[in-house]
PDB file of C-alpha atoms in Angstrom:
ATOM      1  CA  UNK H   1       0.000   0.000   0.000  1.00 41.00           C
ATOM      2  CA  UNK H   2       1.124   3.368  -0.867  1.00 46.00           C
ATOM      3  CA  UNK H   3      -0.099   7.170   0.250  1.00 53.00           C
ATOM      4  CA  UNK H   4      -0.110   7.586  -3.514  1.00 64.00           C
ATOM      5  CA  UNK H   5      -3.186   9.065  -5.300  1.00 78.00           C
ATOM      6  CA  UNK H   6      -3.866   7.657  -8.702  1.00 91.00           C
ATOM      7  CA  UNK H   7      -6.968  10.010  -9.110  1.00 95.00           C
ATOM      8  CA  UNK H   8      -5.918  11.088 -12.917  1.00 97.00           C
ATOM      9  CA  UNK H   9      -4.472   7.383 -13.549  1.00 97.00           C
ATOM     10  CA  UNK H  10      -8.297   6.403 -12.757  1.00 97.00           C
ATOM     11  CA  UNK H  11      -9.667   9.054 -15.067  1.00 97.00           C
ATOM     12  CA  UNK H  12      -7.460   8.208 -17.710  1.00 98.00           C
ATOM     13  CA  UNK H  13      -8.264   4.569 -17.820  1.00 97.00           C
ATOM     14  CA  UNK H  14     -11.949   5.265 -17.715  1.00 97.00           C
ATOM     15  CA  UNK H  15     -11.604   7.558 -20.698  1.00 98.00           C
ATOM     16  CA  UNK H  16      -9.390   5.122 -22.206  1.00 98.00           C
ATOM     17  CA  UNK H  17     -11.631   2.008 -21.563  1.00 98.00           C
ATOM     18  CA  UNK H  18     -14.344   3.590 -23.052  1.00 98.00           C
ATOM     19  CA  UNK H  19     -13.193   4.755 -26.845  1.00 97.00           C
ATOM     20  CA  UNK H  20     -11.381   1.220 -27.342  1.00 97.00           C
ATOM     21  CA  UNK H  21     -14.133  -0.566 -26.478  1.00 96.00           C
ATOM     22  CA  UNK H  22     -16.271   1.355 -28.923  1.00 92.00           C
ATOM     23  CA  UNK H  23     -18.036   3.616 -27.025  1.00 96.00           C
ATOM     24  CA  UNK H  24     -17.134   6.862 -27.732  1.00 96.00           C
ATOM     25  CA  UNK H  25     -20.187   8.764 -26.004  1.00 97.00           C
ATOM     26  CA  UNK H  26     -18.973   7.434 -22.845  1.00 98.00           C
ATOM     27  CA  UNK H  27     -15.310   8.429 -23.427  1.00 98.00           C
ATOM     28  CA  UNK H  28     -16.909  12.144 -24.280  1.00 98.00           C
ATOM     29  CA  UNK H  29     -18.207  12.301 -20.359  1.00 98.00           C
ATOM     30  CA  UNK H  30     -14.504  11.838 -18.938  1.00 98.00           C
ATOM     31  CA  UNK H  31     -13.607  15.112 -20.926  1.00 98.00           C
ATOM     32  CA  UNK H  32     -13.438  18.746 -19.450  1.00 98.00           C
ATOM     33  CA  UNK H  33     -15.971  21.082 -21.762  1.00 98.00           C
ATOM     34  CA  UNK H  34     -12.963  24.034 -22.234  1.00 98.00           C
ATOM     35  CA  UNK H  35     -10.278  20.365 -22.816  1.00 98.00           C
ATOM     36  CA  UNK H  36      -7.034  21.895 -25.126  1.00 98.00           C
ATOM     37  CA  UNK H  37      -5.687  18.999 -26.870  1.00 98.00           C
ATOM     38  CA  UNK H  38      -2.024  19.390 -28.411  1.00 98.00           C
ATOM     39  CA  UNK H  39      -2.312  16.812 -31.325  1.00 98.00           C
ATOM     40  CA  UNK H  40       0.286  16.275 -34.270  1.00 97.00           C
ATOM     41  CA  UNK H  41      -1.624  18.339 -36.438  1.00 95.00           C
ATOM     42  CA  UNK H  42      -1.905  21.250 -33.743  1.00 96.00           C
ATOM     43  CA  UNK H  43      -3.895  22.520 -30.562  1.00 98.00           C
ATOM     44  CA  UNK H  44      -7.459  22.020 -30.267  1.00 98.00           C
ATOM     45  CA  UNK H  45      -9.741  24.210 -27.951  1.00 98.00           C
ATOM     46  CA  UNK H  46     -13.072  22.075 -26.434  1.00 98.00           C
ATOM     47  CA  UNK H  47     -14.177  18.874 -26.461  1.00 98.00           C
ATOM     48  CA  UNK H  48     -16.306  19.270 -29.777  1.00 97.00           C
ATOM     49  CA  UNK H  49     -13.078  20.066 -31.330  1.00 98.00           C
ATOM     50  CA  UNK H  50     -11.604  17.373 -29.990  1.00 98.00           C
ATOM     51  CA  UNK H  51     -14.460  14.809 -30.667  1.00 97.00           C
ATOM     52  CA  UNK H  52     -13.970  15.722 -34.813  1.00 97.00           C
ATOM     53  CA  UNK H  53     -10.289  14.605 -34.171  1.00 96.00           C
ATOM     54  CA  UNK H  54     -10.813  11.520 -31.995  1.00 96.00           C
ATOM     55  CA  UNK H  55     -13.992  10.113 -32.721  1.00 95.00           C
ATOM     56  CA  UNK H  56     -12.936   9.520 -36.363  1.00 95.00           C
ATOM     57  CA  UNK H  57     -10.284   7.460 -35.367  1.00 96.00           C
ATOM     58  CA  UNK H  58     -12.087   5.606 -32.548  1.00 96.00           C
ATOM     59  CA  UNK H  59     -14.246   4.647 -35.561  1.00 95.00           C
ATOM     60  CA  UNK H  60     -11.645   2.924 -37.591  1.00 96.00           C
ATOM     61  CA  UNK H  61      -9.721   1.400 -34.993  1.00 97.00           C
ATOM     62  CA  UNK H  62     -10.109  -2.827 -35.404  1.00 97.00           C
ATOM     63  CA  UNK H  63      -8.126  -3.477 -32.205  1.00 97.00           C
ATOM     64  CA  UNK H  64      -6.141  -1.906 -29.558  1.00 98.00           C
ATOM     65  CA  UNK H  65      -3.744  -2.984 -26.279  1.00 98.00           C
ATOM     66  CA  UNK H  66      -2.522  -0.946 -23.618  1.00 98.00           C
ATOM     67  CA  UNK H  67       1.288  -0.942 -23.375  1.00 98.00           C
ATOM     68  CA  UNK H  68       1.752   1.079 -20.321  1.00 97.00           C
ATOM     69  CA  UNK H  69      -0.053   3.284 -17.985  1.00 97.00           C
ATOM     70  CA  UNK H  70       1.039   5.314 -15.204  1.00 97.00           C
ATOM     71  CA  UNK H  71      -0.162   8.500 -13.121  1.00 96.00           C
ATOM     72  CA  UNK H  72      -0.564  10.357 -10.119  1.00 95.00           C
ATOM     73  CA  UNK H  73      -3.001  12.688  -8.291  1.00 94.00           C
ATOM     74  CA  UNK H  74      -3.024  14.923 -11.559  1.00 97.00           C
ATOM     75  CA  UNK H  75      -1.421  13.648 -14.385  1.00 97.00           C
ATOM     76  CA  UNK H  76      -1.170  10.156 -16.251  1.00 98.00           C
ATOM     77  CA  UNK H  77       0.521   8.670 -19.223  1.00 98.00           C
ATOM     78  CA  UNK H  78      -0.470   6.179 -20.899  1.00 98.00           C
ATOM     79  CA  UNK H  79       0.859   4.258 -24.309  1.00 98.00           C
ATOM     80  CA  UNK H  80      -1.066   2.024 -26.322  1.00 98.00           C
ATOM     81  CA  UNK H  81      -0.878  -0.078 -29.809  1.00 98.00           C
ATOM     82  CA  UNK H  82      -3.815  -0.139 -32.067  1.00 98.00           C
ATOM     83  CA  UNK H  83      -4.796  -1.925 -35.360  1.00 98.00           C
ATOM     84  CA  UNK H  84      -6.789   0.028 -37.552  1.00 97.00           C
ATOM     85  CA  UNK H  85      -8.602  -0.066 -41.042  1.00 97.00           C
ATOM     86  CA  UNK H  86      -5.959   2.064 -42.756  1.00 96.00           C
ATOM     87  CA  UNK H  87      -2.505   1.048 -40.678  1.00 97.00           C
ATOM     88  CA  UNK H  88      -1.878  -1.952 -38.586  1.00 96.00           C
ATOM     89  CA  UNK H  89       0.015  -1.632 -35.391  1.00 96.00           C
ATOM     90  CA  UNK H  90      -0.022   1.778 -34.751  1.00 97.00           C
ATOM     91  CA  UNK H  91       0.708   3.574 -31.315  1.00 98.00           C
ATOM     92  CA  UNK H  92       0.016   5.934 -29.490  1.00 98.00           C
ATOM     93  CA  UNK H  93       1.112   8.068 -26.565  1.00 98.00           C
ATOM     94  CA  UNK H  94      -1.031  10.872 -23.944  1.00 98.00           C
ATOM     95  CA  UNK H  95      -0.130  12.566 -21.108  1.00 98.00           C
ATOM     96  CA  UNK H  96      -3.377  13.734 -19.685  1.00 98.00           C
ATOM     97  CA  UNK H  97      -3.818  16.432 -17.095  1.00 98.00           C
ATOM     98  CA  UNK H  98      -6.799  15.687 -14.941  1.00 98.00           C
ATOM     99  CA  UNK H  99      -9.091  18.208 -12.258  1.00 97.00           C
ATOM    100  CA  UNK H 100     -12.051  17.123 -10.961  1.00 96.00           C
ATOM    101  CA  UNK H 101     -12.419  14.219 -12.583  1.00 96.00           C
ATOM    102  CA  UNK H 102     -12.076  15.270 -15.908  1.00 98.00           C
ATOM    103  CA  UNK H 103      -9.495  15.717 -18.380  1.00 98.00           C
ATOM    104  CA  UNK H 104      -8.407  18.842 -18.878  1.00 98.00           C
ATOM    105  CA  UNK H 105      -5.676  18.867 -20.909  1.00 98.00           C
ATOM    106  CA  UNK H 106      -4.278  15.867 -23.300  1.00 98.00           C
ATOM    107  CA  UNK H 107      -0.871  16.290 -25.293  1.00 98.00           C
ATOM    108  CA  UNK H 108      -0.889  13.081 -27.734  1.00 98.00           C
ATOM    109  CA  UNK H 109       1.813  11.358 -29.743  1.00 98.00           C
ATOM    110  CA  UNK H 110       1.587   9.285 -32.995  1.00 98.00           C
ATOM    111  CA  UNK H 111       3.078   8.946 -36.245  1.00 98.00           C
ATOM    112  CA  UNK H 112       0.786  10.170 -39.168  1.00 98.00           C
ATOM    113  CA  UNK H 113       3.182   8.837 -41.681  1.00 98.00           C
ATOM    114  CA  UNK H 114       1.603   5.571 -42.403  1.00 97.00           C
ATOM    115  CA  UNK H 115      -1.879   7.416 -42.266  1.00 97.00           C
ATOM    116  CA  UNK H 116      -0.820   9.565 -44.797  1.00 96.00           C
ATOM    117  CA  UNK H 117       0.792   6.899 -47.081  1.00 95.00           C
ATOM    118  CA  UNK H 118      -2.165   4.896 -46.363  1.00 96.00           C
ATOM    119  CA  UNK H 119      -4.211   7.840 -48.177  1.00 93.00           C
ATOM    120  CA  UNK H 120      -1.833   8.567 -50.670  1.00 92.00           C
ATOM    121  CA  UNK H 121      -2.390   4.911 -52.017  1.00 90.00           C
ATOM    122  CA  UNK H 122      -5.883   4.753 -51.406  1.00 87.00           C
ATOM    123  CA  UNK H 123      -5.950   7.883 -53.536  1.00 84.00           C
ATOM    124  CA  UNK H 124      -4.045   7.065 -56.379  1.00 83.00           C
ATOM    125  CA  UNK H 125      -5.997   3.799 -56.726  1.00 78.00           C
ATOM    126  CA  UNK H 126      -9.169   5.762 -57.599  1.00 71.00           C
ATOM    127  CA  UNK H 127     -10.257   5.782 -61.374  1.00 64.00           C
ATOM    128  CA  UNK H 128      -9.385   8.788 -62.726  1.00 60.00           C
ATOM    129  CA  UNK H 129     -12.986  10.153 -62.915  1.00 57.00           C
ATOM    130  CA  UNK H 130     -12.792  10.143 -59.427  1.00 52.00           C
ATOM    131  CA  UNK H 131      -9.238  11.705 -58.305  1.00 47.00           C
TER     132      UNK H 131
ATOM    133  CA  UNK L   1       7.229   8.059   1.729  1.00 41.00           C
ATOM    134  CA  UNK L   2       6.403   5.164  -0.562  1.00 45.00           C
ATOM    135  CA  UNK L   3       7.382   1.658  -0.809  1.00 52.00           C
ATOM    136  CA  UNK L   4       7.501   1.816  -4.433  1.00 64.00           C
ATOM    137  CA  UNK L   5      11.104   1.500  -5.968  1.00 77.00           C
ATOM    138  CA  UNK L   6      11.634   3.717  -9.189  1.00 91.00           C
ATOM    139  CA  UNK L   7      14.560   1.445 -10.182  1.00 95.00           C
ATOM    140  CA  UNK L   8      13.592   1.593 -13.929  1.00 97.00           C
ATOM    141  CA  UNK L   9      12.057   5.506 -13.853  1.00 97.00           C
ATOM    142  CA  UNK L  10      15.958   6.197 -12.562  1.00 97.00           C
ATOM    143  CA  UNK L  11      17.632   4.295 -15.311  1.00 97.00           C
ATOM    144  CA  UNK L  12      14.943   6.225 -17.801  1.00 98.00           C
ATOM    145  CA  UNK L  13      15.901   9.418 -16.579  1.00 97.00           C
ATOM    146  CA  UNK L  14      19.752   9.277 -16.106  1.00 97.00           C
ATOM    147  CA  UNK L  15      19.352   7.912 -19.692  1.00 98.00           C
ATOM    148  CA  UNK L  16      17.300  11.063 -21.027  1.00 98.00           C
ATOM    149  CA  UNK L  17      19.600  13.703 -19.310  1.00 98.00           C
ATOM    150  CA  UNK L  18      22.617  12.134 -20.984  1.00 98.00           C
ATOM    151  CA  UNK L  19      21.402  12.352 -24.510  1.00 97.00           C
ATOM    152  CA  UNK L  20      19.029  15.543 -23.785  1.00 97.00           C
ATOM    153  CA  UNK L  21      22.392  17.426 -22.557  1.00 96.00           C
ATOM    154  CA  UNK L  22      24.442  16.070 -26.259  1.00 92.00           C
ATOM    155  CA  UNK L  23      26.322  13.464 -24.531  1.00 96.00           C
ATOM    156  CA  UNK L  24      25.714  10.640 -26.130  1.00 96.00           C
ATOM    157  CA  UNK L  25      28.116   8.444 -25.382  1.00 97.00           C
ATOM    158  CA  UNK L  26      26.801   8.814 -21.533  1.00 98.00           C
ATOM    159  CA  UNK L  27      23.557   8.026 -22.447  1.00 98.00           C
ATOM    160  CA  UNK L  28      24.967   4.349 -24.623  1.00 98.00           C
ATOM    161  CA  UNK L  29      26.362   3.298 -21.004  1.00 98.00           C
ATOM    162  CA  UNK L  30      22.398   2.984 -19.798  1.00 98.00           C
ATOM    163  CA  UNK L  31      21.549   0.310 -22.658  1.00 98.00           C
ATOM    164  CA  UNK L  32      21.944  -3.421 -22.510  1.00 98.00           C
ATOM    165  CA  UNK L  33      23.991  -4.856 -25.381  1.00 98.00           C
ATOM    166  CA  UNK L  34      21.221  -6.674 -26.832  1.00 98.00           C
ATOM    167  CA  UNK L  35      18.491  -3.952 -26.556  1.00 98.00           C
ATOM    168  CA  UNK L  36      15.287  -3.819 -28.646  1.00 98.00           C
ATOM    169  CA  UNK L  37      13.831  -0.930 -30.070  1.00 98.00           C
ATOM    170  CA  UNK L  38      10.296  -0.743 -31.860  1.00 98.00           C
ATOM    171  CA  UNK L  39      10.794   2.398 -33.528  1.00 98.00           C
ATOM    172  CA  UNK L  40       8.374   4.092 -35.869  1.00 97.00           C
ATOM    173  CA  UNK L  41      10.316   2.927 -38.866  1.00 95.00           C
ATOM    174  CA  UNK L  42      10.398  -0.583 -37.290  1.00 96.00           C
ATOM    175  CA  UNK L  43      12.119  -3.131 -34.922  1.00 98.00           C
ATOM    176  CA  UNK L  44      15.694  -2.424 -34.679  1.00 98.00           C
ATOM    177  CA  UNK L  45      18.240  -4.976 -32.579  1.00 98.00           C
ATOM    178  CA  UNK L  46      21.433  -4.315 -30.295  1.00 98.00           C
ATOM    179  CA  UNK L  47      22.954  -1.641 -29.409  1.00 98.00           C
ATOM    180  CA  UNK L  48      24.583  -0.451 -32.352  1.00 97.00           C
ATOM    181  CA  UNK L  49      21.636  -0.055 -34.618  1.00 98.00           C
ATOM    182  CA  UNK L  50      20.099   1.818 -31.581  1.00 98.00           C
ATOM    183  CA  UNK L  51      23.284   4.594 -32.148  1.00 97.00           C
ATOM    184  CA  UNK L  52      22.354   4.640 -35.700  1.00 97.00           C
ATOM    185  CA  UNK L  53      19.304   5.338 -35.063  1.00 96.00           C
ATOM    186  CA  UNK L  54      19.186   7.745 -31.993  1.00 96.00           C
ATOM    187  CA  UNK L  55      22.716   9.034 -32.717  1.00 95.00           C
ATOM    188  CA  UNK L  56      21.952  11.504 -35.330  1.00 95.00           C
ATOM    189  CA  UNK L  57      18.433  12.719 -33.851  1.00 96.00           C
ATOM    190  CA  UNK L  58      20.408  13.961 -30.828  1.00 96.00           C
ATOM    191  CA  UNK L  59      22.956  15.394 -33.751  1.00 95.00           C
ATOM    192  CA  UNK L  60      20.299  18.192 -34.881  1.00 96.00           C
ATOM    193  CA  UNK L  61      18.236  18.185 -31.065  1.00 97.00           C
ATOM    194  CA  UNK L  62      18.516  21.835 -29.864  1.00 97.00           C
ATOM    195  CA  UNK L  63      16.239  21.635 -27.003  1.00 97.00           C
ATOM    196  CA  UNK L  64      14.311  19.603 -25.237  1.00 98.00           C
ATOM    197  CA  UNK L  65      11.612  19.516 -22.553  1.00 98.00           C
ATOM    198  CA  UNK L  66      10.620  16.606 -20.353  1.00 98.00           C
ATOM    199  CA  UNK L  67       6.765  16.683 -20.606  1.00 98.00           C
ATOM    200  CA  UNK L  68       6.015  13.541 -17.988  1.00 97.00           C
ATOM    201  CA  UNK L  69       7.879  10.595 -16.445  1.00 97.00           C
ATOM    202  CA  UNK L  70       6.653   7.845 -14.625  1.00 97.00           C
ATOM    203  CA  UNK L  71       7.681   4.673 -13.521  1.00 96.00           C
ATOM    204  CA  UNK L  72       8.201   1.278 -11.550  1.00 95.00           C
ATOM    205  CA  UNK L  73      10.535  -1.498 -10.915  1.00 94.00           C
ATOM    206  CA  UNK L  74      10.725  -2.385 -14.152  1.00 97.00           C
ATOM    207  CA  UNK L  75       9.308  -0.031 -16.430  1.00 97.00           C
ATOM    208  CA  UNK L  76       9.254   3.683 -17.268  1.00 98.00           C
ATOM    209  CA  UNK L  77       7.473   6.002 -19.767  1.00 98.00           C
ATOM    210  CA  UNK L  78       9.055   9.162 -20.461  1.00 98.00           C
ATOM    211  CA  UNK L  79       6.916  12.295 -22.631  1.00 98.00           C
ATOM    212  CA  UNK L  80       9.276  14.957 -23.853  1.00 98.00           C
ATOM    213  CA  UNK L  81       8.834  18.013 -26.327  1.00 98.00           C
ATOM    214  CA  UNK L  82      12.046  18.585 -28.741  1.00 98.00           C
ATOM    215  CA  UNK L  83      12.767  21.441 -30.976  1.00 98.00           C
ATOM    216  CA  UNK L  84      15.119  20.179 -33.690  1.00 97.00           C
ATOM    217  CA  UNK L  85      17.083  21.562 -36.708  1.00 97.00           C
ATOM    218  CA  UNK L  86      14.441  20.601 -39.374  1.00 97.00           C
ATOM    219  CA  UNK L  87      11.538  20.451 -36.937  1.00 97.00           C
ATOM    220  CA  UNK L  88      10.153  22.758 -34.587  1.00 96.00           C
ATOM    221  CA  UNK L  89       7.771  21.368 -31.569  1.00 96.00           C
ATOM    222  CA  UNK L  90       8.894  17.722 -32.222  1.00 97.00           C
ATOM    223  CA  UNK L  91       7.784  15.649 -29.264  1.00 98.00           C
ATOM    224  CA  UNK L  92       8.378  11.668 -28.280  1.00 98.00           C
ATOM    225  CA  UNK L  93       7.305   9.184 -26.001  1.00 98.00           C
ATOM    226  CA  UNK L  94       9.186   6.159 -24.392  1.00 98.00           C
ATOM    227  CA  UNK L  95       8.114   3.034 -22.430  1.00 98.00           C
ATOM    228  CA  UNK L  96      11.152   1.775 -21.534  1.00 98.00           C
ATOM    229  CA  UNK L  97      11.763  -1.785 -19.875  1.00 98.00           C
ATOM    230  CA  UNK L  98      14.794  -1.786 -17.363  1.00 98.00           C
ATOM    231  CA  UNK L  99      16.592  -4.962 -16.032  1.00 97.00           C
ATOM    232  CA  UNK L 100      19.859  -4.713 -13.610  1.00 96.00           C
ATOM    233  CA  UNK L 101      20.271  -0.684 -14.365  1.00 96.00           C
ATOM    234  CA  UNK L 102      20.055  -1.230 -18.493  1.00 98.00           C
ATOM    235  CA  UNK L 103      17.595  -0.676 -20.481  1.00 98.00           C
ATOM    236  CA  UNK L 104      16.336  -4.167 -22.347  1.00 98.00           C
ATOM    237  CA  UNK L 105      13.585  -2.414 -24.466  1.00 98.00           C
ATOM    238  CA  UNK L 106      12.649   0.899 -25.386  1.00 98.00           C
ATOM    239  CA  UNK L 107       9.022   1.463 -27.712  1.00 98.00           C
ATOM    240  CA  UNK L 108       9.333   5.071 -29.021  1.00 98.00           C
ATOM    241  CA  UNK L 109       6.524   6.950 -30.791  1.00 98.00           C
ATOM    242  CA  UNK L 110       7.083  10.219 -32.735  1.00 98.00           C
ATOM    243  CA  UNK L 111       5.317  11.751 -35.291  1.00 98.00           C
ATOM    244  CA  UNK L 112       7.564  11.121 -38.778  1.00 98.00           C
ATOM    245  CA  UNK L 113       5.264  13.072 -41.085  1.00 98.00           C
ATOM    246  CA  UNK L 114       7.378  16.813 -40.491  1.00 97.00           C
ATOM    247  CA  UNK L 115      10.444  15.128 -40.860  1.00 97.00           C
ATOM    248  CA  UNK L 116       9.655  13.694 -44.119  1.00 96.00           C
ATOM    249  CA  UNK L 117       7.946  17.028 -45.005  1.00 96.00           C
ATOM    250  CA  UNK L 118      10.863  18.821 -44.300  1.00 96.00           C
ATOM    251  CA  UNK L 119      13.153  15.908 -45.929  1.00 93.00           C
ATOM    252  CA  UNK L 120      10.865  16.986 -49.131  1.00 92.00           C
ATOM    253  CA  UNK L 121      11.257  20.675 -48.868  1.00 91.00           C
ATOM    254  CA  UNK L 122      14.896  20.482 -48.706  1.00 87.00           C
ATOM    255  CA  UNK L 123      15.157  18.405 -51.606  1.00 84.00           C
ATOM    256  CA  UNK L 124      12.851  20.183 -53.665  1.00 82.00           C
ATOM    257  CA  UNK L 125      15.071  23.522 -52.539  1.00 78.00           C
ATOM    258  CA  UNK L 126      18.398  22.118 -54.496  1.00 70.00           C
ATOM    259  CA  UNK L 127      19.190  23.228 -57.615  1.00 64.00           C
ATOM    260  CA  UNK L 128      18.395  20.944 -60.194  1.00 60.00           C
ATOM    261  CA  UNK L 129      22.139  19.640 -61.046  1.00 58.00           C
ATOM    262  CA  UNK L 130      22.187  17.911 -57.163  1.00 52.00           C
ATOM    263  CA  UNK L 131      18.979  16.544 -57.137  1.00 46.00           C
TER     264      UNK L 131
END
């Protein structure tokens, strides 16, 4: 036993155990209204903002393990692998400030390379009429 | 106070300050010989292809910020925030695993996709006669 608080580990998982199981309503509810999210393509102010980045993804994503998870009374990190349509085995990274039970603030790392080849092919194997 | 030992958050960190302060070398003594790395680009094995790897990011690094680090016993992830030559606002993420003060494994995430953008730019920027 340890004096530790895991408060924002606990909020993290929650938010995290709800978009990779599918349900991305429920992941919404762990999120702070004003949430700024620094993503690879830039910051994003609110959590309707951020629900046009994330629930996108959620959507194509076939399969997904957690790889580590840690956290204290107000901040957690966790890693994670997913499978998606577009690009298999592709991870992840957050480090998610929590207050109040909701996430406040979420600063997340991937590689868009293979999502952007991924396109680029899927692209260029459109008929012409189409490009 | 805490029971929990950091052994492997330690090892993580003495191994970030090394490379994070150009000293390379330093930061080679915290690796096991036989290391794995899942990299974005893919699996790399030992030691040496780690260097050829990590060497000549830390090459063009020019500052760096440690976002987040937690750990265990065993295991440590590590968010940071680099600005680099090519790249501005370039950040990674580690899980690390640790095993008698080395680290066995390291998965790192980072987002290729302005590196190869500014790979592109460069090359497109030569006169014709080098391309």
């Amino acid at each position: 036993m340890t004096e530790q608080s895991t408060a924002a580990l606990d909020t993290a998982l929650a938010y995290h155990r709800a978009w990779t199981n599918q349900d991305f309503d429920q992941a919404m509810t762990y999120l702070a209204e004003d949430i700024i999210c620094q993503a690879p393509a830039g910051r994003l102010h609110g959590a309707e903002a951020f629900r046009g980045f994330m629930g996108p993804f959620v959507q194509i994503v076939t399969s997904s393990k957690l790889i580590a998870a840690f956290g204290d009374e107000t901040t957690a990190v966790l890693m994670y692998d997913t499978d998606t349509v577009p690009v298999q085995d592709a991870p992840g990274a957050e480090c998610l400030t929590v207050a109040d039970g909701r996430i406040t603030h979420m600063r997340i790392i991937f590689d868009r390379l293979p999502f952007d080849a991924a396109r680029r092919t899927a692209v260029s194997a459109q008929p012409d009429h189409v490009q």
